[in-house]
Amino acid sequence: MICTGCSCLCDDVEIAEGKILNACERGYRHISKYMENRAKPAVEGKEVDLDRAIEAAIEMLKSAKNPAIYGLDTSTIEAQKTAVKIAKKLNCYIDDNSSFCLGEFVEAILRKELPSSTLEDVRDKAYVIVYWGTNPYHSLPRHLSRYSYYPRGAKRQRGYDEDRYLVVIDIRKTEIAKLAKKNAKFIKVENDLELVDSFMKALDGKAGKYDVAGILREMKKADFNVVFGGLGLKYGLRGNFKAFIELLRNINKFAPLYFIPSGFHANMRGFNETLFEAVNAVNSYSFSSASSSPEFAFTELLKREKIDTALIVGTDPIASLPYEASSKLPKIKKIVVDPRKTLTSRIAEVVIPSAFSGIESGGEMVRSDGVRIKLKPIASSEFDDVYVLKRILEGL
Ligand code: SF4
């Protein structure tokens, strides 16, 4: 099966004689506990049948003045496409977690401003591997063992301590930073923009605040190097993505360097690509304004009290959004579509249970590097996100 526990979407997980094989601990928990804490259809806190819950959601969306759709990062492409159709029909906002995660990086890749590649190419060819502001030890547990540092690849046969050069850039000595010993470098960064500047200076043969000339020399030795960028990089750049894009462009004149986002939700990149195909924007989109803007991010809409109703799919904003935004959720009407009971579903006016994508329902997701993966569910449920969202779309 394909594990949908994170955006690695590992395709080697097997179920044999009741045992889950090859999954990491996160994946094991994701798969083995999928029947626990399941949501039940409910309207205003009272359990109802599924049809009644869907009808109540349709009525609520029809009477909403300013609705928004939010989440969908654990839903399949098919469900995401249906949600975009609902947003179009309602002429409303649509957004996902990537607006405060790695959406800008994915957008730069889709607009061909950042050169990118696949995890298979990383495994086969990558020499210098940079983890910048990300700690896959927690978020993408098998990233290093399946795709990047540890495996022997077609052109990297001599093992990680000879045939890979690991660079970890972070504000603290994380678990993966502790691996940076032989043929490796750890940079404890205080200011990411100063580090960008140090790389630019080193390309001109000048010294900057950080000593990075040795990393560039290592990159020059290979025909494939990669940067995995995470949230630490995003926030470290303080909105100055152009400086990072410019840096990669300049390094690529000197040595080949690719960028792959290091995000966590199984199909966050799928959401970005689905919306991009439909409206040329990756998130924070308003159909009524026919544009995308940081103002249309779900957190901003909540903070500024711009919406009265939200259709929330497969995410728990009460648990995950900052208090400034989540504290506004009780003031609006909420329809939650989720396999599990969540903090948000506890206060939702309508709860619609759904199947776990990848475990109980099939479809397609997009891995963090943009490779499309067909899911192979181990159980079946006809009441998945696609079913629920299509019913809502038809009812509108
Ligand atoms: S690394 Fe991610 S996709 Fe792979 S088994 Fe672990 S949780 Fe599942």
GROMACS .gro file of C-alpha atoms and ligand atoms in nm:
model
  404
    1MET     CA    1   0.000   0.000   0.000
    2ILE     CA    2   0.092   0.368  -0.018
    3CYS     CA    3   0.130   0.521   0.328
    4THR     CA    4  -0.040   0.862   0.349
    5GLY     CA    5   0.115   0.945   0.685
    6CYS     CA    6   0.328   1.221   0.532
    7SER     CA    7   0.432   1.363   0.195
    8CYS     CA    8   0.693   1.087   0.141
    9LEU     CA    9   0.396   0.869   0.033
   10CYS     CA   10   0.609   0.556   0.080
   11ASP     CA   11   0.507   0.289  -0.170
   12ASP     CA   12   0.676  -0.009  -0.004
   13VAL     CA   13   0.448  -0.049   0.298
   14GLU     CA   14   0.299  -0.397   0.319
   15ILE     CA   15   0.038  -0.566   0.530
   16ALA     CA   16   0.124  -0.933   0.583
   17GLU     CA   17  -0.041  -1.168   0.830
   18GLY     CA   18  -0.190  -0.871   1.013
   19LYS     CA   19   0.148  -0.697   1.047
   20ILE     CA   20   0.240  -0.360   0.899
   21LEU     CA   21   0.583  -0.387   0.738
   22ASN     CA   22   0.834  -0.117   0.639
   23ALA     CA   23   0.638   0.178   0.780
   24CYS     CA   24   0.803   0.422   1.022
   25GLU     CA   25   0.645   0.478   1.362
   26ARG     CA   26   0.432   0.765   1.231
   27GLY     CA   27   0.312   0.552   0.940
   28TYR     CA   28   0.249   0.254   1.167
   29ARG     CA   29   0.028   0.465   1.394
   30HIS     CA   30  -0.146   0.625   1.096
   31ILE     CA   31  -0.240   0.287   0.948
   32SER     CA   32  -0.296   0.075   1.259
   33LYS     CA   33  -0.517   0.326   1.441
   34TYR     CA   34  -0.735   0.436   1.153
   35MET     CA   35  -1.052   0.293   1.313
   36GLU     CA   36  -1.004   0.486   1.637
   37ASN     CA   37  -1.189   0.803   1.735
   38ARG     CA   38  -1.406   0.806   1.422
   39ALA     CA   39  -1.643   1.093   1.349
   40LYS     CA   40  -2.021   1.040   1.331
   41PRO     CA   41  -2.264   1.246   1.123
   42ALA     CA   42  -2.412   1.523   1.335
   43VAL     CA   43  -2.609   1.847   1.307
   44GLU     CA   44  -2.599   2.097   1.595
   45GLY     CA   45  -2.440   1.835   1.818
   46LYS     CA   46  -2.711   1.570   1.755
   47GLU     CA   47  -2.627   1.249   1.574
   48VAL     CA   48  -2.816   1.218   1.243
   49ASP     CA   49  -2.781   1.000   0.934
   50LEU     CA   50  -2.526   1.087   0.667
   51ASP     CA   51  -2.786   1.219   0.420
   52ARG     CA   52  -2.926   1.462   0.678
   53ALA     CA   53  -2.578   1.590   0.761
   54ILE     CA   54  -2.501   1.646   0.392
   55GLU     CA   55  -2.836   1.822   0.338
   56ALA     CA   56  -2.768   2.048   0.638
   57ALA     CA   57  -2.426   2.135   0.493
   58ILE     CA   58  -2.586   2.225   0.158
   59GLU     CA   59  -2.848   2.445   0.327
   60MET     CA   60  -2.580   2.617   0.534
   61LEU     CA   61  -2.359   2.688   0.233
   62LYS     CA   62  -2.657   2.813   0.028
   63SER     CA   63  -2.749   3.065   0.293
   64ALA     CA   64  -2.391   3.176   0.366
   65LYS     CA   65  -2.296   3.532   0.269
   66ASN     CA   66  -1.917   3.489   0.277
   67PRO     CA   67  -1.813   3.124   0.287
   68ALA     CA   68  -1.464   2.975   0.267
   69ILE     CA   69  -1.334   2.626   0.197
   70TYR     CA   70  -1.026   2.520   0.390
   71GLY     CA   71  -0.803   2.213   0.431
   72LEU     CA   72  -0.794   1.927   0.179
   73ASP     CA   73  -0.422   1.849   0.227
   74THR     CA   74  -0.498   1.487   0.317
   75SER     CA   75  -0.765   1.452   0.049
   76THR     CA   76  -0.704   1.310  -0.297
   77ILE     CA   77  -0.664   1.514  -0.614
   78GLU     CA   78  -1.016   1.408  -0.715
   79ALA     CA   79  -1.160   1.551  -0.391
   80GLN     CA   80  -0.952   1.868  -0.426
   81LYS     CA   81  -1.085   1.920  -0.779
   82THR     CA   82  -1.442   1.882  -0.653
   83ALA     CA   83  -1.375   2.133  -0.373
   84VAL     CA   84  -1.245   2.384  -0.627
   85LYS     CA   85  -1.570   2.339  -0.824
   86ILE     CA   86  -1.770   2.406  -0.506
   87ALA     CA   87  -1.565   2.721  -0.439
   88LYS     CA   88  -1.628   2.836  -0.795
   89LYS     CA   89  -2.001   2.770  -0.766
   90LEU     CA   90  -2.020   2.956  -0.435
   91ASN     CA   91  -1.792   3.231  -0.569
   92CYS     CA   92  -1.603   3.203  -0.242
   93TYR     CA   93  -1.255   3.168  -0.085
   94ILE     CA   94  -1.048   2.851  -0.094
   95ASP     CA   95  -0.724   2.786   0.093
   96ASP     CA   96  -0.515   2.512   0.254
   97ASN     CA   97  -0.233   2.480   0.509
   98SER     CA   98   0.028   2.573   0.248
   99SER     CA   99  -0.059   2.942   0.288
  100PHE     CA  100   0.138   2.936   0.614
  101CYS     CA  101   0.357   2.644   0.508
  102LEU     CA  102   0.549   2.593   0.181
  103GLY     CA  103   0.306   2.725  -0.081
  104GLU     CA  104   0.543   2.999  -0.206
  105PHE     CA  105   0.815   2.741  -0.281
  106VAL     CA  106   0.576   2.514  -0.472
  107GLU     CA  107   0.447   2.815  -0.665
  108ALA     CA  108   0.805   2.912  -0.761
  109ILE     CA  109   0.862   2.557  -0.887
  110LEU     CA  110   0.537   2.553  -1.086
  111ARG     CA  111   0.629   2.892  -1.237
  112LYS     CA  112   0.972   2.747  -1.322
  113GLU     CA  113   1.153   3.001  -1.105
  114LEU     CA  114   1.314   2.728  -0.895
  115PRO     CA  115   1.477   2.423  -1.061
  116SER     CA  116   1.339   2.105  -0.909
  117SER     CA  117   1.376   1.730  -0.947
  118THR     CA  118   1.246   1.400  -0.812
  119LEU     CA  119   1.335   1.207  -0.498
  120GLU     CA  120   1.443   0.914  -0.717
  121ASP     CA  121   1.697   1.141  -0.886
  122VAL     CA  122   1.815   1.253  -0.544
  123ARG     CA  123   1.863   0.891  -0.439
  124ASP     CA  124   2.050   0.803  -0.757
  125LYS     CA  125   2.260   1.112  -0.814
  126ALA     CA  126   2.272   1.366  -0.533
  127TYR     CA  127   2.609   1.449  -0.381
  128VAL     CA  128   2.558   1.763  -0.170
  129ILE     CA  129   2.229   1.732   0.018
  130VAL     CA  130   2.121   2.043   0.206
  131TYR     CA  131   1.844   2.037   0.465
  132TRP     CA  132   1.760   2.402   0.524
  133GLY     CA  133   1.516   2.483   0.804
  134THR     CA  134   1.363   2.138   0.816
  135ASN     CA  135   1.398   1.839   1.044
  136PRO     CA  136   1.263   1.531   0.865
  137TYR     CA  137   1.348   1.320   1.170
  138HIS     CA  138   1.004   1.422   1.300
  139SER     CA  139   0.806   1.537   0.997
  140LEU     CA  140   0.919   1.300   0.717
  141PRO     CA  141   1.070   1.008   0.908
  142ARG     CA  142   1.193   0.795   0.613
  143HIS     CA  143   1.313   1.084   0.397
  144LEU     CA  144   1.682   1.026   0.468
  145SER     CA  145   1.666   0.646   0.460
  146ARG     CA  146   1.455   0.605   0.144
  147TYR     CA  147   1.547   0.898  -0.074
  148SER     CA  148   1.837   1.113   0.026
  149TYR     CA  149   2.133   1.054   0.258
  150TYR     CA  150   2.150   0.682   0.339
  151PRO     CA  151   2.054   0.484   0.026
  152ARG     CA  152   2.311   0.383  -0.232
  153GLY     CA  153   2.202   0.521  -0.567
  154ALA     CA  154   2.287   0.438  -0.928
  155LYS     CA  155   2.561   0.701  -0.927
  156ARG     CA  156   2.626   0.701  -0.552
  157GLN     CA  157   2.751   0.353  -0.474
  158ARG     CA  158   3.006   0.408  -0.200
  159GLY     CA  159   2.785   0.481   0.099
  160TYR     CA  160   2.675   0.799   0.265
  161ASP     CA  161   2.995   0.893   0.445
  162GLU     CA  162   3.192   0.894   0.118
  163ASP     CA  163   2.942   0.954  -0.159
  164ARG     CA  164   2.715   1.214   0.002
  165TYR     CA  165   2.798   1.551   0.150
  166LEU     CA  166   2.536   1.647   0.410
  167VAL     CA  167   2.465   2.011   0.498
  168VAL     CA  168   2.219   2.093   0.775
  169ILE     CA  169   2.113   2.454   0.828
  170ASP     CA  170   1.902   2.518   1.133
  171ILE     CA  171   1.867   2.743   1.435
  172ARG     CA  172   1.947   2.455   1.671
  173LYS     CA  173   2.133   2.127   1.664
  174THR     CA  174   1.848   1.901   1.554
  175GLU     CA  175   1.859   1.522   1.529
  176ILE     CA  176   1.971   1.537   1.164
  177ALA     CA  177   2.225   1.810   1.246
  178LYS     CA  178   2.390   1.555   1.476
  179LEU     CA  179   2.451   1.336   1.168
  180ALA     CA  180   2.663   1.611   1.013
  181LYS     CA  181   3.006   1.473   1.109
  182LYS     CA  182   3.221   1.324   0.834
  183ASN     CA  183   3.184   1.476   0.485
  184ALA     CA  184   2.926   1.715   0.625
  185LYS     CA  185   2.863   2.058   0.770
  186PHE     CA  186   2.618   2.198   1.021
  187ILE     CA  187   2.545   2.570   1.007
  188LYS     CA  188   2.374   2.711   1.313
  189VAL     CA  189   2.194   2.997   1.147
  190GLU     CA  190   2.083   3.312   1.323
  191ASN     CA  191   1.974   3.504   1.016
  192ASP     CA  192   1.885   3.317   0.697
  193LEU     CA  193   1.909   3.629   0.481
  194GLU     CA  194   2.268   3.683   0.602
  195LEU     CA  195   2.339   3.322   0.508
  196VAL     CA  196   2.194   3.385   0.160
  197ASP     CA  197   2.421   3.689   0.142
  198SER     CA  198   2.723   3.480   0.250
  199PHE     CA  199   2.658   3.233  -0.032
  200MET     CA  200   2.629   3.520  -0.282
  201LYS     CA  201   2.957   3.670  -0.156
  202ALA     CA  202   3.131   3.331  -0.168
  203LEU     CA  203   3.026   3.297  -0.533
  204ASP     CA  204   3.217   3.624  -0.592
  205GLY     CA  205   3.516   3.495  -0.396
  206LYS     CA  206   3.443   3.721  -0.098
  207ALA     CA  207   3.397   3.635   0.270
  208GLY     CA  208   3.058   3.676   0.440
  209LYS     CA  209   2.929   3.621   0.792
  210TYR     CA  210   2.904   3.244   0.738
  211ASP     CA  211   3.184   3.029   0.597
  212VAL     CA  212   3.015   2.855   0.302
  213ALA     CA  213   3.290   2.850   0.037
  214GLY     CA  214   3.366   2.485   0.120
  215ILE     CA  215   3.002   2.385   0.049
  216LEU     CA  216   3.018   2.550  -0.294
  217ARG     CA  217   3.347   2.371  -0.366
  218GLU     CA  218   3.177   2.039  -0.283
  219MET     CA  219   2.880   2.125  -0.512
  220LYS     CA  220   3.122   2.194  -0.795
  221LYS     CA  221   3.245   1.831  -0.772
  222ALA     CA  222   2.904   1.685  -0.870
  223ASP     CA  223   2.647   1.705  -1.147
  224PHE     CA  224   2.353   1.687  -0.903
  225ASN     CA  225   2.303   1.862  -0.569
  226VAL     CA  226   1.981   1.936  -0.384
  227VAL     CA  227   1.831   2.168  -0.122
  228PHE     CA  228   1.535   2.050   0.084
  229GLY     CA  229   1.368   2.361   0.224
  230GLY     CA  230   1.123   2.366   0.512
  231LEU     CA  231   0.932   2.604   0.734
  232GLY     CA  232   1.250   2.732   0.901
  233LEU     CA  233   1.371   2.852   0.561
  234LYS     CA  234   1.034   3.004   0.472
  235TYR     CA  235   1.010   3.212   0.789
  236GLY     CA  236   1.385   3.278   0.796
  237LEU     CA  237   1.357   3.451   0.458
  238ARG     CA  238   1.105   3.696   0.611
  239GLY     CA  239   0.908   3.717   0.290
  240ASN     CA  240   1.217   3.777   0.074
  241PHE     CA  241   1.175   3.475  -0.155
  242LYS     CA  242   1.329   3.663  -0.444
  243ALA     CA  243   1.667   3.661  -0.264
  244PHE     CA  244   1.651   3.282  -0.233
  245ILE     CA  245   1.539   3.232  -0.594
  246GLU     CA  246   1.823   3.460  -0.706
  247LEU     CA  247   2.070   3.261  -0.494
  248LEU     CA  248   1.968   2.932  -0.656
  249ARG     CA  249   1.988   3.090  -0.999
  250ASN     CA  250   2.343   3.209  -0.928
  251ILE     CA  251   2.460   2.883  -0.774
  252ASN     CA  252   2.325   2.701  -1.080
  253LYS     CA  253   2.561   2.903  -1.301
  254PHE     CA  254   2.840   2.755  -1.090
  255ALA     CA  255   2.713   2.402  -1.004
  256PRO     CA  256   2.381   2.216  -1.055
  257LEU     CA  257   2.152   2.263  -0.756
  258TYR     CA  258   1.785   2.160  -0.736
  259PHE     CA  259   1.519   2.252  -0.481
  260ILE     CA  260   1.253   2.023  -0.332
  261PRO     CA  261   1.007   2.144  -0.066
  262SER     CA  262   1.019   1.951   0.258
  263GLY     CA  263   0.657   1.970   0.376
  264PHE     CA  264   0.461   1.730   0.583
  265HIS     CA  265   0.093   1.689   0.481
  266ALA     CA  266   0.043   1.396   0.244
  267ASN     CA  267  -0.115   1.589  -0.043
  268MET     CA  268  -0.041   1.955   0.024
  269ARG     CA  269   0.150   1.979  -0.302
  270GLY     CA  270  -0.149   1.817  -0.473
  271PHE     CA  271  -0.371   2.101  -0.349
  272ASN     CA  272  -0.123   2.358  -0.483
  273GLU     CA  273  -0.107   2.187  -0.822
  274THR     CA  274  -0.486   2.137  -0.844
  275LEU     CA  275  -0.561   2.502  -0.771
  276PHE     CA  276  -0.276   2.619  -0.995
  277GLU     CA  277  -0.420   2.422  -1.288
  278ALA     CA  278  -0.764   2.573  -1.226
  279VAL     CA  279  -0.685   2.938  -1.150
  280ASN     CA  280  -0.307   2.992  -1.179
  281ALA     CA  281  -0.265   3.035  -0.799
  282VAL     CA  282  -0.157   2.781  -0.536
  283ASN     CA  283  -0.363   2.892  -0.234
  284SER     CA  284  -0.541   3.188  -0.066
  285TYR     CA  285  -0.775   3.231  -0.361
  286SER     CA  286  -1.097   3.430  -0.388
  287PHE     CA  287  -1.329   3.338  -0.674
  288SER     CA  288  -1.528   3.656  -0.619
  289SER     CA  289  -1.213   3.869  -0.669
  290ALA     CA  290  -1.071   3.622  -0.924
  291SER     CA  291  -0.732   3.658  -0.754
  292SER     CA  292  -0.503   3.522  -0.487
  293SER     CA  293  -0.370   3.735  -0.202
  294PRO     CA  294  -0.222   3.681   0.147
  295GLU     CA  295  -0.539   3.860   0.268
  296PHE     CA  296  -0.742   3.562   0.144
  297ALA     CA  297  -0.549   3.307   0.353
  298PHE     CA  298  -0.791   3.130   0.589
  299THR     CA  299  -0.604   3.257   0.898
  300GLU     CA  300  -0.634   3.618   0.776
  301LEU     CA  301  -1.003   3.578   0.684
  302LEU     CA  302  -1.067   3.453   1.036
  303LYS     CA  303  -0.859   3.719   1.208
  304ARG     CA  304  -1.029   3.998   1.014
  305GLU     CA  305  -1.374   3.838   1.054
  306LYS     CA  306  -1.434   3.830   0.678
  307ILE     CA  307  -1.623   3.500   0.661
  308ASP     CA  308  -1.943   3.367   0.815
  309THR     CA  309  -1.922   2.998   0.716
  310ALA     CA  310  -1.640   2.750   0.658
  311LEU     CA  311  -1.633   2.411   0.492
  312ILE     CA  312  -1.333   2.246   0.662
  313VAL     CA  313  -1.203   1.925   0.507
  314GLY     CA  314  -0.951   1.693   0.674
  315THR     CA  315  -0.787   1.945   0.903
  316ASP     CA  316  -0.831   2.067   1.258
  317PRO     CA  317  -0.787   2.446   1.268
  318ILE     CA  318  -0.876   2.474   1.638
  319ALA     CA  319  -0.572   2.256   1.712
  320SER     CA  320  -0.337   2.388   1.445
  321LEU     CA  321  -0.398   2.760   1.388
  322PRO     CA  322  -0.265   3.038   1.611
  323TYR     CA  323  -0.505   3.150   1.884
  324GLU     CA  324  -0.559   3.486   1.716
  325ALA     CA  325  -0.726   3.302   1.425
  326SER     CA  326  -0.867   2.989   1.591
  327SER     CA  327  -1.043   3.193   1.861
  328LYS     CA  328  -1.267   3.337   1.585
  329LEU     CA  329  -1.392   2.995   1.476
  330PRO     CA  330  -1.673   2.976   1.736
  331LYS     CA  331  -1.818   3.294   1.579
  332ILE     CA  332  -1.876   3.138   1.236
  333LYS     CA  333  -2.069   2.834   1.111
  334LYS     CA  334  -1.855   2.530   1.050
  335ILE     CA  335  -1.909   2.220   0.839
  336VAL     CA  336  -1.638   1.964   0.915
  337VAL     CA  337  -1.568   1.672   0.680
  338ASP     CA  338  -1.317   1.443   0.851
  339PRO     CA  339  -1.265   1.074   0.927
  340ARG     CA  340  -1.192   1.153   1.292
  341LYS     CA  341  -1.348   1.350   1.574
  342THR     CA  342  -1.138   1.662   1.616
  343LEU     CA  343  -1.140   1.970   1.839
  344THR     CA  344  -1.299   2.160   1.550
  345SER     CA  345  -1.567   1.896   1.490
  346ARG     CA  346  -1.664   1.924   1.857
  347ILE     CA  347  -1.781   2.282   1.799
  348ALA     CA  348  -1.898   2.237   1.437
  349GLU     CA  349  -2.263   2.290   1.344
  350VAL     CA  350  -2.239   2.006   1.091
  351VAL     CA  351  -2.007   1.703   1.103
  352ILE     CA  352  -1.977   1.469   0.806
  353PRO     CA  353  -1.759   1.159   0.853
  354SER     CA  354  -1.539   1.053   0.567
  355ALA     CA  355  -1.299   0.775   0.471
  356PHE     CA  356  -0.922   0.787   0.525
  357SER     CA  357  -0.760   0.860   0.187
  358GLY     CA  358  -0.515   0.586   0.100
  359ILE     CA  359  -0.642   0.346   0.367
  360GLU     CA  360  -1.014   0.322   0.292
  361SER     CA  361  -1.036   0.503  -0.040
  362GLY     CA  362  -0.824   0.529  -0.353
  363GLY     CA  363  -0.736   0.813  -0.586
  364GLU     CA  364  -0.423   1.009  -0.655
  365MET     CA  365  -0.189   1.224  -0.446
  366VAL     CA  366   0.120   1.429  -0.529
  367ARG     CA  367   0.444   1.364  -0.342
  368SER     CA  368   0.649   1.659  -0.213
  369ASP     CA  369   0.863   1.646  -0.530
  370GLY     CA  370   0.563   1.660  -0.764
  371VAL     CA  371   0.548   1.290  -0.856
  372ARG     CA  372   0.188   1.165  -0.882
  373ILE     CA  373   0.116   0.850  -0.681
  374LYS     CA  374  -0.188   0.621  -0.717
  375LEU     CA  375  -0.318   0.510  -0.379
  376LYS     CA  376  -0.380   0.142  -0.302
  377PRO     CA  377  -0.633   0.127  -0.017
  378ILE     CA  378  -0.651  -0.179   0.209
  379ALA     CA  379  -1.017  -0.132   0.304
  380SER     CA  380  -1.310   0.022   0.124
  381SER     CA  381  -1.566   0.287   0.201
  382GLU     CA  382  -1.791   0.451  -0.056
  383PHE     CA  383  -1.836   0.754   0.169
  384ASP     CA  384  -1.507   0.926   0.103
  385ASP     CA  385  -1.427   1.296   0.051
  386VAL     CA  386  -1.511   1.270  -0.321
  387TYR     CA  387  -1.856   1.125  -0.243
  388VAL     CA  388  -1.934   1.388   0.021
  389LEU     CA  389  -1.804   1.683  -0.181
  390LYS     CA  390  -1.979   1.569  -0.501
  391ARG     CA  391  -2.307   1.541  -0.310
  392ILE     CA  392  -2.257   1.894  -0.177
  393LEU     CA  393  -2.169   2.023  -0.525
  394GLU     CA  394  -2.481   1.862  -0.675
  395GLY     CA  395  -2.698   2.001  -0.396
  396LEU     CA  396  -2.581   2.356  -0.452
  397SF4     S1  397   0.783   0.829   0.606
  397SF4    FE1  398   0.574   0.910   0.588
  397SF4     S2  399   0.480   0.798   0.416
  397SF4    FE2  400   0.668   0.684   0.479
  397SF4     S3  401   0.594   0.529   0.623
  397SF4    FE3  402   0.655   0.710   0.744
  397SF4     S4  403   0.465   0.832   0.766
  397SF4    FE4  404   0.431   0.683   0.602
   0.00000   0.00000   0.00000
